[in-house]
mmCIF file of C-alpha atoms and ligand atoms in Angstrom:
data_model
loop_
_atom_site.group_PDB
_atom_site.id
_atom_site.type_symbol
_atom_site.label_atom_id
_atom_site.label_comp_id
_atom_site.label_asym_id
_atom_site.label_seq_id
_atom_site.Cartn_x
_atom_site.Cartn_y
_atom_site.Cartn_z
ATOM 1 C CA MET O 14 -14.708 -12.709 -32.188
ATOM 2 C CA SER O 15 -13.932 -11.901 -28.585
ATOM 3 C CA LYS O 16 -15.385 -13.285 -25.411
ATOM 4 C CA VAL O 17 -15.351 -11.370 -22.130
ATOM 5 C CA SER O 18 -16.559 -12.908 -18.863
ATOM 6 C CA ILE O 19 -17.343 -10.645 -15.920
ATOM 7 C CA ILE O 20 -17.440 -12.131 -12.429
ATOM 8 C CA GLY O 21 -19.448 -9.827 -10.181
ATOM 9 C CA VAL O 22 -22.164 -7.831 -11.921
ATOM 10 C CA GLY O 23 -23.035 -5.286 -9.286
ATOM 11 C CA ASP O 24 -22.913 -1.562 -9.994
ATOM 12 C CA VAL O 25 -19.415 -1.705 -11.489
ATOM 13 C CA GLY O 26 -19.602 -5.063 -13.314
ATOM 14 C CA ALA O 27 -23.004 -4.308 -14.869
ATOM 15 C CA THR O 28 -21.999 -0.800 -16.001
ATOM 16 C CA LEU O 29 -18.796 -2.255 -17.435
ATOM 17 C CA ALA O 30 -20.788 -4.883 -19.374
ATOM 18 C CA TYR O 31 -22.955 -2.068 -20.729
ATOM 19 C CA ALA O 32 -19.884 -0.019 -21.738
ATOM 20 C CA ILE O 33 -18.467 -3.078 -23.547
ATOM 21 C CA GLN O 34 -21.808 -3.540 -25.317
ATOM 22 C CA ILE O 35 -22.183 0.035 -26.511
ATOM 23 C CA HIS O 36 -18.506 0.267 -27.557
ATOM 24 C CA GLY O 37 -18.808 -3.024 -29.473
ATOM 25 C CA LEU O 38 -15.699 -4.421 -27.790
ATOM 26 C CA ALA O 39 -16.825 -8.061 -27.576
ATOM 27 C CA THR O 40 -18.988 -10.503 -29.491
ATOM 28 C CA GLU O 41 -19.849 -12.500 -26.358
ATOM 29 C CA ILE O 42 -20.302 -11.329 -22.761
ATOM 30 C CA ILE O 43 -20.829 -13.805 -19.913
ATOM 31 C CA LEU O 44 -22.160 -12.444 -16.614
ATOM 32 C CA VAL O 45 -21.399 -14.475 -13.467
ATOM 33 C CA ASP O 46 -22.601 -13.481 -10.003
ATOM 34 C CA SER O 47 -23.383 -15.294 -6.772
ATOM 35 C CA ASN O 48 -26.710 -13.456 -7.046
ATOM 36 C CA ARG O 49 -27.845 -15.253 -10.193
ATOM 37 C CA GLU O 50 -31.183 -13.447 -10.376
ATOM 38 C CA LYS O 51 -29.485 -10.060 -10.440
ATOM 39 C CA ALA O 52 -27.132 -11.246 -13.203
ATOM 40 C CA GLU O 53 -30.086 -12.585 -15.206
ATOM 41 C CA ALA O 54 -31.973 -9.304 -14.826
ATOM 42 C CA ASN O 55 -28.907 -7.374 -16.021
ATOM 43 C CA ALA O 56 -28.463 -9.707 -19.028
ATOM 44 C CA LEU O 57 -32.129 -9.326 -20.014
ATOM 45 C CA ASP O 58 -32.005 -5.546 -19.597
ATOM 46 C CA MET O 59 -28.889 -5.339 -21.794
ATOM 47 C CA ASN O 60 -30.392 -7.711 -24.382
ATOM 48 C CA HIS O 61 -33.337 -5.329 -24.710
ATOM 49 C CA GLY O 62 -30.846 -2.706 -25.893
ATOM 50 C CA LEU O 63 -29.430 -4.908 -28.663
ATOM 51 C CA PHE O 64 -31.559 -3.189 -31.296
ATOM 52 C CA PHE O 65 -29.468 -0.065 -30.669
ATOM 53 C CA THR O 66 -25.924 -1.409 -30.227
ATOM 54 C CA PRO O 67 -23.378 -3.547 -32.088
ATOM 55 C CA LEU O 68 -24.408 -7.210 -32.075
ATOM 56 C CA VAL O 69 -23.219 -9.135 -29.029
ATOM 57 C CA SER O 70 -24.363 -12.296 -27.268
ATOM 58 C CA ILE O 71 -25.047 -11.480 -23.595
ATOM 59 C CA ARG O 72 -25.948 -14.211 -21.121
ATOM 60 C CA THR O 73 -25.474 -15.304 -17.560
ATOM 61 C CA GLY O 74 -23.389 -18.333 -16.834
ATOM 62 C CA SER O 75 -21.435 -20.495 -14.442
ATOM 63 C CA TYR O 76 -17.639 -20.560 -14.138
ATOM 64 C CA ALA O 77 -17.557 -23.350 -16.768
ATOM 65 C CA ASP O 78 -19.169 -20.897 -19.220
ATOM 66 C CA CYS O 79 -16.093 -18.673 -18.838
ATOM 67 C CA GLU O 80 -13.974 -21.256 -20.698
ATOM 68 C CA GLU O 81 -12.253 -19.908 -23.841
ATOM 69 C CA SER O 82 -12.718 -16.305 -22.750
ATOM 70 C CA ASP O 83 -10.229 -13.810 -24.148
ATOM 71 C CA LEU O 84 -10.614 -11.769 -21.023
ATOM 72 C CA LEU O 85 -11.817 -12.519 -17.501
ATOM 73 C CA VAL O 86 -12.775 -9.580 -15.300
ATOM 74 C CA ILE O 87 -13.173 -9.770 -11.530
ATOM 75 C CA ALA O 88 -15.502 -7.051 -10.220
ATOM 76 C CA ALA O 89 -17.000 -9.082 -7.368
ATOM 77 C CA GLY O 90 -16.743 -8.172 -3.753
ATOM 78 C CA ALA O 91 -17.679 -5.691 -1.125
ATOM 79 C CA ARG O 92 -17.174 -2.027 -1.892
ATOM 80 C CA THR O 93 -15.958 0.884 0.228
ATOM 81 C CA LYS O 94 -18.548 2.081 2.735
ATOM 82 C CA PRO O 95 -18.645 5.860 3.257
ATOM 83 C CA GLU O 96 -16.692 5.623 6.527
ATOM 84 C CA GLU O 97 -14.011 3.153 5.418
ATOM 85 C CA THR O 98 -10.926 3.346 3.184
ATOM 86 C CA ARG O 99 -10.245 0.955 0.336
ATOM 87 C CA LEU O 100 -7.611 -0.720 2.466
ATOM 88 C CA ASP O 101 -10.247 -1.634 5.084
ATOM 89 C CA LEU O 102 -11.830 -3.922 2.542
ATOM 90 C CA THR O 103 -8.782 -6.099 2.159
ATOM 91 C CA ARG O 104 -9.539 -9.168 4.214
ATOM 92 C CA ARG O 105 -13.123 -9.506 3.063
ATOM 93 C CA ASN O 106 -12.304 -9.136 -0.598
ATOM 94 C CA ALA O 107 -9.120 -11.242 -0.577
ATOM 95 C CA ARG O 108 -11.250 -14.177 0.584
ATOM 96 C CA ILE O 109 -13.810 -13.586 -2.206
ATOM 97 C CA VAL O 110 -11.158 -13.127 -4.904
ATOM 98 C CA LYS O 111 -9.295 -16.311 -3.856
ATOM 99 C CA GLU O 112 -12.562 -18.247 -3.972
ATOM 100 C CA ILE O 113 -13.258 -16.944 -7.508
ATOM 101 C CA LEU O 114 -9.707 -17.722 -8.669
ATOM 102 C CA ARG O 115 -10.070 -21.326 -7.466
ATOM 103 C CA GLU O 116 -13.268 -21.609 -9.524
ATOM 104 C CA LEU O 117 -11.680 -20.014 -12.609
ATOM 105 C CA GLU O 118 -8.427 -21.974 -12.500
ATOM 106 C CA SER O 119 -9.595 -24.815 -14.775
ATOM 107 C CA TYR O 120 -11.117 -22.453 -17.322
ATOM 108 C CA ILE O 121 -8.526 -19.689 -17.609
ATOM 109 C CA GLY O 122 -6.769 -21.146 -20.688
ATOM 110 C CA THR O 123 -5.027 -18.291 -22.502
ATOM 111 C CA ALA O 124 -7.266 -15.534 -21.109
ATOM 112 C CA ARG O 125 -5.947 -12.266 -19.709
ATOM 113 C CA LEU O 126 -7.277 -11.463 -16.244
ATOM 114 C CA LEU O 127 -8.307 -7.972 -15.232
ATOM 115 C CA VAL O 128 -8.990 -7.204 -11.566
ATOM 116 C CA ILE O 129 -11.186 -4.287 -10.453
ATOM 117 C CA THR O 130 -12.108 -5.379 -6.907
ATOM 118 C CA ASN O 131 -10.628 -3.087 -4.241
ATOM 119 C CA PRO O 132 -8.075 -2.623 -2.860
ATOM 120 C CA VAL O 133 -7.139 -3.322 -6.442
ATOM 121 C CA ASP O 134 -3.320 -3.475 -6.068
ATOM 122 C CA VAL O 135 -3.599 -6.036 -3.291
ATOM 123 C CA MET O 136 -6.222 -8.066 -5.198
ATOM 124 C CA THR O 137 -4.026 -8.023 -8.312
ATOM 125 C CA LYS O 138 -1.176 -9.451 -6.205
ATOM 126 C CA VAL O 139 -3.544 -12.092 -4.812
ATOM 127 C CA ALA O 140 -4.388 -13.047 -8.421
ATOM 128 C CA VAL O 141 -0.731 -13.159 -9.508
ATOM 129 C CA GLU O 142 0.096 -15.411 -6.540
ATOM 130 C CA ASN O 143 -2.861 -17.731 -6.872
ATOM 131 C CA LEU O 144 -2.896 -18.323 -10.625
ATOM 132 C CA ASP O 145 -0.388 -20.338 -12.570
ATOM 133 C CA VAL O 146 -0.122 -17.883 -15.488
ATOM 134 C CA PRO O 147 2.628 -15.430 -16.517
ATOM 135 C CA SER O 148 2.270 -12.182 -14.572
ATOM 136 C CA HIS O 149 1.961 -10.046 -17.738
ATOM 137 C CA ARG O 150 -1.475 -11.643 -18.241
ATOM 138 C CA VAL O 151 -2.750 -10.387 -14.858
ATOM 139 C CA LEU O 152 -3.610 -6.681 -14.664
ATOM 140 C CA GLY O 153 -5.385 -4.473 -12.158
ATOM 141 C CA SER O 154 -7.418 -1.447 -13.255
ATOM 142 C CA GLY O 155 -4.993 0.470 -11.040
ATOM 143 C CA THR O 156 -4.765 4.224 -11.477
ATOM 144 C CA VAL O 157 -6.208 4.430 -15.007
ATOM 145 C CA LEU O 158 -9.294 6.048 -13.462
ATOM 146 C CA ASP O 159 -7.199 8.304 -11.212
ATOM 147 C CA SER O 160 -5.125 9.428 -14.213
ATOM 148 C CA ALA O 161 -8.377 10.243 -16.044
ATOM 149 C CA ARG O 162 -9.603 12.235 -13.049
ATOM 150 C CA PHE O 163 -6.249 14.075 -12.930
ATOM 151 C CA ARG O 164 -6.535 14.936 -16.625
ATOM 152 C CA TYR O 165 -10.117 16.070 -16.201
ATOM 153 C CA GLU O 166 -9.274 18.468 -13.367
ATOM 154 C CA LEU O 167 -6.153 19.751 -15.162
ATOM 155 C CA SER O 168 -8.051 20.271 -18.384
ATOM 156 C CA ARG O 169 -10.647 22.348 -16.523
ATOM 157 C CA ARG O 170 -7.947 24.356 -14.760
ATOM 158 C CA CYS O 171 -5.874 24.937 -17.906
ATOM 159 C CA LYS O 172 -8.896 25.134 -20.217
ATOM 160 C CA VAL O 173 -7.543 22.559 -22.665
ATOM 161 C CA ASP O 174 -9.178 19.484 -24.203
ATOM 162 C CA PRO O 175 -8.177 16.537 -21.909
ATOM 163 C CA ARG O 176 -7.245 14.530 -25.010
ATOM 164 C CA ASN O 177 -4.392 16.972 -25.673
ATOM 165 C CA LEU O 178 -3.027 16.654 -22.196
ATOM 166 C CA HIS O 179 -0.743 13.912 -20.883
ATOM 167 C CA ALA O 180 -0.789 13.354 -17.138
ATOM 168 C CA TYR O 181 -0.347 10.233 -15.034
ATOM 169 C CA VAL O 182 -1.082 9.107 -11.517
ATOM 170 C CA ILE O 183 0.993 6.118 -10.412
ATOM 171 C CA GLY O 184 1.433 3.959 -7.306
ATOM 172 C CA GLU O 185 -1.484 2.753 -5.201
ATOM 173 C CA HIS O 186 -5.074 3.191 -6.409
ATOM 174 C CA GLY O 187 -5.834 4.887 -3.114
ATOM 175 C CA ASP O 188 -4.751 7.585 -0.732
ATOM 176 C CA SER O 189 -0.987 7.226 -1.313
ATOM 177 C CA GLU O 190 -1.210 7.592 -5.106
ATOM 178 C CA VAL O 191 1.453 9.774 -6.749
ATOM 179 C CA PHE O 192 0.773 12.596 -9.183
ATOM 180 C CA LEU O 193 3.498 12.874 -11.830
ATOM 181 C CA TRP O 194 3.593 16.650 -12.144
ATOM 182 C CA SER O 195 7.080 16.474 -13.645
ATOM 183 C CA GLN O 196 5.664 14.570 -16.630
ATOM 184 C CA VAL O 197 2.578 16.665 -17.393
ATOM 185 C CA HIS O 198 2.586 17.793 -21.038
ATOM 186 C CA ILE O 199 0.064 19.904 -22.893
ATOM 187 C CA GLY O 200 0.329 19.775 -26.670
ATOM 188 C CA GLY O 201 3.882 18.437 -26.300
ATOM 189 C CA THR O 202 4.850 21.317 -23.959
ATOM 190 C CA PRO O 203 5.955 20.605 -20.372
ATOM 191 C CA LEU O 204 3.496 22.100 -17.855
ATOM 192 C CA GLU O 205 6.077 24.531 -16.485
ATOM 193 C CA SER O 206 6.608 26.140 -19.915
ATOM 194 C CA PHE O 207 2.881 26.042 -20.651
ATOM 195 C CA CYS O 208 2.173 27.946 -17.410
ATOM 196 C CA GLN O 209 4.683 30.698 -18.236
ATOM 197 C CA ASP O 210 2.513 31.972 -21.104
ATOM 198 C CA CYS O 211 -0.790 31.321 -19.418
ATOM 199 C CA GLU O 212 -3.386 34.033 -18.836
ATOM 200 C CA TYR O 213 -5.054 32.207 -15.926
ATOM 201 C CA SER O 214 -3.263 32.938 -12.690
ATOM 202 C CA CYS O 215 -2.828 29.876 -10.491
ATOM 203 C CA THR O 216 -1.962 30.217 -6.827
ATOM 204 C CA ALA O 217 1.150 28.584 -5.364
ATOM 205 C CA ASP O 218 -0.844 25.814 -3.692
ATOM 206 C CA GLU O 219 -2.878 25.030 -6.841
ATOM 207 C CA GLN O 220 -1.164 21.690 -7.352
ATOM 208 C CA SER O 221 -1.816 20.415 -3.868
ATOM 209 C CA SER O 222 -5.484 21.469 -3.913
ATOM 210 C CA LEU O 223 -5.958 19.778 -7.290
ATOM 211 C CA GLU O 224 -4.330 16.593 -5.906
ATOM 212 C CA LYS O 225 -6.637 16.693 -2.883
ATOM 213 C CA LYS O 226 -9.667 17.104 -5.122
ATOM 214 C CA VAL O 227 -8.713 14.129 -7.320
ATOM 215 C CA ARG O 228 -7.833 11.950 -4.312
ATOM 216 C CA ALA O 229 -11.137 12.722 -2.619
ATOM 217 C CA SER O 230 -13.292 12.398 -5.730
ATOM 218 C CA GLY O 231 -14.050 8.663 -5.309
ATOM 219 C CA TYR O 232 -14.979 9.147 -1.645
ATOM 220 C CA HIS O 233 -17.063 12.182 -2.589
ATOM 221 C CA ILE O 234 -19.107 10.213 -5.140
ATOM 222 C CA VAL O 235 -19.558 7.268 -2.725
ATOM 223 C CA GLU O 236 -20.728 9.662 -0.028
ATOM 224 C CA LYS O 237 -23.380 11.131 -2.327
ATOM 225 C CA LYS O 238 -24.658 8.088 -4.232
ATOM 226 C CA GLY O 239 -23.204 5.052 -2.442
ATOM 227 C CA TYR O 240 -20.923 3.745 -5.206
ATOM 228 C CA THR O 241 -18.947 4.784 -8.293
ATOM 229 C CA ASN O 242 -19.661 3.149 -11.628
ATOM 230 C CA TYR O 243 -19.449 5.302 -14.765
ATOM 231 C CA GLY O 244 -15.875 6.598 -14.622
ATOM 232 C CA VAL O 245 -14.411 3.268 -13.522
ATOM 233 C CA SER O 246 -16.356 1.313 -16.142
ATOM 234 C CA LEU O 247 -15.233 3.583 -18.952
ATOM 235 C CA ALA O 248 -11.648 3.420 -17.683
ATOM 236 C CA VAL O 249 -11.793 -0.388 -17.595
ATOM 237 C CA SER O 250 -13.447 -0.598 -21.016
ATOM 238 C CA ARG O 251 -10.507 1.467 -22.304
ATOM 239 C CA ILE O 252 -8.102 -1.163 -20.888
ATOM 240 C CA ILE O 253 -10.214 -3.956 -22.387
ATOM 241 C CA GLY O 254 -10.172 -2.243 -25.797
ATOM 242 C CA ALA O 255 -6.388 -1.930 -25.614
ATOM 243 C CA ILE O 256 -6.059 -5.662 -24.901
ATOM 244 C CA LEU O 257 -8.644 -7.053 -27.320
ATOM 245 C CA ARG O 258 -7.586 -4.778 -30.184
ATOM 246 C CA ASP O 259 -3.885 -5.045 -29.354
ATOM 247 C CA GLU O 260 -3.709 -1.243 -29.268
ATOM 248 C CA ARG O 261 -0.465 -1.062 -27.263
ATOM 249 C CA SER O 262 -1.815 1.956 -25.375
ATOM 250 C CA VAL O 263 0.093 3.528 -22.497
ATOM 251 C CA LEU O 264 -2.110 3.054 -19.434
ATOM 252 C CA THR O 265 -1.327 3.114 -15.722
ATOM 253 C CA VAL O 266 -2.533 -0.402 -14.920
ATOM 254 C CA SER O 267 -1.506 -2.247 -11.778
ATOM 255 C CA THR O 268 1.107 -4.878 -12.572
ATOM 256 C CA LEU O 269 3.672 -7.031 -10.797
ATOM 257 C CA LEU O 270 6.871 -4.995 -10.453
ATOM 258 C CA GLN O 271 10.073 -6.981 -10.551
ATOM 259 C CA GLY O 272 12.804 -4.382 -10.243
ATOM 260 C CA THR O 273 11.166 -1.322 -11.839
ATOM 261 C CA TYR O 274 12.007 1.710 -9.660
ATOM 262 C CA ASN O 275 13.837 -0.782 -7.410
ATOM 263 C CA LEU O 276 10.500 -2.241 -6.346
ATOM 264 C CA ALA O 277 9.902 -5.972 -6.432
ATOM 265 C CA ASP O 278 7.219 -8.493 -5.576
ATOM 266 C CA ILE O 279 4.478 -5.892 -5.381
ATOM 267 C CA CYS O 280 1.647 -4.841 -7.703
ATOM 268 C CA LEU O 281 1.380 -1.102 -8.288
ATOM 269 C CA SER O 282 0.414 1.149 -11.173
ATOM 270 C CA VAL O 283 3.080 2.525 -13.464
ATOM 271 C CA PRO O 284 2.787 3.531 -17.117
ATOM 272 C CA CYS O 285 2.571 0.299 -19.122
ATOM 273 C CA ILE O 286 2.159 -0.534 -22.782
ATOM 274 C CA VAL O 287 -1.062 -2.575 -22.795
ATOM 275 C CA GLY O 288 -1.784 -4.899 -25.708
ATOM 276 C CA ALA O 289 -2.808 -8.429 -26.637
ATOM 277 C CA ARG O 290 -0.469 -10.090 -24.128
ATOM 278 C CA GLY O 291 -1.723 -7.884 -21.308
ATOM 279 C CA VAL O 292 1.200 -5.815 -20.015
ATOM 280 C CA GLU O 293 3.565 -5.741 -22.998
ATOM 281 C CA ARG O 294 6.138 -3.514 -21.368
ATOM 282 C CA ILE O 295 6.583 -1.358 -18.297
ATOM 283 C CA ILE O 296 7.849 2.163 -18.958
ATOM 284 C CA GLU O 297 10.182 3.456 -16.263
ATOM 285 C CA THR O 298 9.260 7.144 -16.586
ATOM 286 C CA PRO O 299 11.809 9.527 -15.029
ATOM 287 C CA LEU O 300 10.593 10.779 -11.635
ATOM 288 C CA SER O 301 11.450 13.822 -9.561
ATOM 289 C CA GLU O 302 12.894 13.182 -6.081
ATOM 290 C CA LYS O 303 9.506 13.942 -4.478
ATOM 291 C CA GLU O 304 7.686 11.582 -6.842
ATOM 292 C CA GLU O 305 10.248 8.840 -6.182
ATOM 293 C CA GLU O 306 9.708 9.217 -2.423
ATOM 294 C CA GLY O 307 5.949 9.185 -2.990
ATOM 295 C CA LEU O 308 6.175 5.936 -4.941
ATOM 296 C CA GLU O 309 8.307 4.325 -2.204
ATOM 297 C CA MET O 310 5.696 5.385 0.353
ATOM 298 C CA SER O 311 2.911 3.972 -1.829
ATOM 299 C CA ALA O 312 4.804 0.656 -2.066
ATOM 300 C CA ARG O 313 5.178 0.592 1.730
ATOM 301 C CA VAL O 314 1.423 1.204 2.188
ATOM 302 C CA VAL O 315 0.410 -1.549 -0.253
ATOM 303 C CA GLY O 316 3.161 -3.886 1.039
ATOM 304 C CA SER O 317 1.968 -3.584 4.625
ATOM 305 C CA THR O 318 -1.636 -4.202 3.556
ATOM 306 C CA ILE O 319 -0.583 -7.350 1.686
ATOM 307 C CA ALA O 320 1.327 -8.468 4.776
ATOM 308 C CA SER O 321 -1.715 -7.920 7.002
ATOM 309 C CA SER O 322 -4.230 -9.570 4.645
HETATM 310 P P1 NAD K 21 -21.682 -4.248 -5.683
HETATM 311 O O1 NAD K 21 -21.941 -4.617 -4.282
HETATM 312 O O2 NAD K 21 -22.675 -3.432 -6.425
HETATM 313 O O3 NAD K 21 -21.418 -5.565 -6.541
HETATM 314 C C1 NAD K 21 -20.616 -6.610 -6.130
HETATM 315 C C2 NAD K 21 -21.165 -7.855 -6.770
HETATM 316 O O4 NAD K 21 -20.283 -8.939 -6.459
HETATM 317 C C3 NAD K 21 -22.571 -8.228 -6.247
HETATM 318 O O5 NAD K 21 -23.462 -8.351 -7.342
HETATM 319 C C4 NAD K 21 -22.335 -9.542 -5.522
HETATM 320 O O6 NAD K 21 -23.440 -10.418 -5.614
HETATM 321 C C5 NAD K 21 -21.110 -10.077 -6.268
HETATM 322 N N1 NAD K 21 -20.346 -11.079 -5.526
HETATM 323 C C6 NAD K 21 -19.934 -11.032 -4.237
HETATM 324 N N2 NAD K 21 -19.241 -12.146 -3.936
HETATM 325 C C7 NAD K 21 -19.216 -12.900 -5.058
HETATM 326 C C8 NAD K 21 -18.647 -14.164 -5.369
HETATM 327 N N3 NAD K 21 -17.967 -14.866 -4.477
HETATM 328 N N4 NAD K 21 -18.816 -14.639 -6.628
HETATM 329 C C9 NAD K 21 -19.509 -13.925 -7.551
HETATM 330 N N5 NAD K 21 -20.066 -12.732 -7.301
HETATM 331 C C10 NAD K 21 -19.931 -12.226 -6.079
HETATM 332 O O7 NAD K 21 -20.254 -3.522 -5.697
HETATM 333 P P2 NAD K 21 -19.646 -2.597 -6.860
HETATM 334 O O8 NAD K 21 -19.960 -1.189 -6.584
HETATM 335 O O9 NAD K 21 -20.003 -3.189 -8.180
HETATM 336 O O10 NAD K 21 -18.075 -2.769 -6.577
HETATM 337 C C11 NAD K 21 -17.417 -3.998 -6.849
HETATM 338 C C12 NAD K 21 -15.950 -3.909 -6.474
HETATM 339 O O11 NAD K 21 -15.299 -2.963 -7.340
HETATM 340 C C13 NAD K 21 -15.714 -3.390 -5.037
HETATM 341 O O12 NAD K 21 -14.637 -4.056 -4.460
HETATM 342 C C14 NAD K 21 -15.360 -1.924 -5.256
HETATM 343 O O13 NAD K 21 -14.611 -1.382 -4.190
HETATM 344 C C15 NAD K 21 -14.552 -2.050 -6.534
HETATM 345 N N6 NAD K 21 -14.346 -0.807 -7.270
HETATM 346 C C16 NAD K 21 -13.134 -0.634 -7.815
HETATM 347 C C17 NAD K 21 -12.840 0.526 -8.503
HETATM 348 C C18 NAD K 21 -11.476 0.690 -9.123
HETATM 349 O O14 NAD K 21 -11.158 1.754 -9.686
HETATM 350 N N7 NAD K 21 -10.636 -0.324 -9.056
HETATM 351 C C19 NAD K 21 -13.820 1.543 -8.621
HETATM 352 C C20 NAD K 21 -15.069 1.321 -8.059
HETATM 353 C C21 NAD K 21 -15.336 0.129 -7.370
#
């Protein structure tokens, strides 16, 4: 029995609810949105699919209906417009997230809280600061999606199944994110060794063009269709599965850092073991000098956004 409440059922929240339904991750899903009619329409639409999915109770509700949830998800708020960066959203969304946290405070109980609203690292920090719960129970979707995009592009380049490829993006979910090239492994082989025997010739600037492609992919999708929903929802449903099933999966969620990589009092993505308690453990992966500098830069970017929000 697991209950998931989603606050904000726009393009991301509704697709996430659908992913949870078809993956059979929860037995109860509560949809909360300031646009109640939209939430009700989404609930009805999903209920019509129940004949084809694992059994789950799906309904709209108020904040009080979120009581006794195993997991609360915040996906409410404005999204990036084609001409703006995620950081531009900060003030608007911080106000919305704080308002939601005030409403949820009495009902949070032992729930884990997962934040998707952008800029997600800043919103995760807002949640950590405004809720009286241990920080390991507050997670941001962070760079789980970015890591998936990195793997996808690498798998295409190297012509290997992405499931046999380990690659992480850490830092900010945004322009300053850091690609951990030094930690890429394919079938247990470091990328450098893998490339030595490879028949596909990569140019010297292959890495930087692949980084650019991954970094721009969210903007590219928003430019063409106005929003992103599928990739992010599947990435978040993966995090939810890890929590509800206590899978202890290594995922680059955004979490409060308190000394890791000499960073403190900031939420950023780093590889974490994610399980029933939320963030079970942070893994301090060895970084190259360039990656370390990149992470410091990412922390400065997010830190200055928090300061200005
Ligand atoms: P959307 O506009 O489709 O949906 C937002 C929903 O939030 C709407 O249904 C709106 O009614 C609701 N809402 C607004 N204020 C609310 C409040 N105070 N209480 C309850 N509901 C409220 O937007 P979307 O495309 O679903 O994106 C949602 C958020 O997710 C945005 O901030 C977006 O930038 C972010 N996002 C994050 C990632 C990620 O990887 N972290 C990826 C994509 C989108």
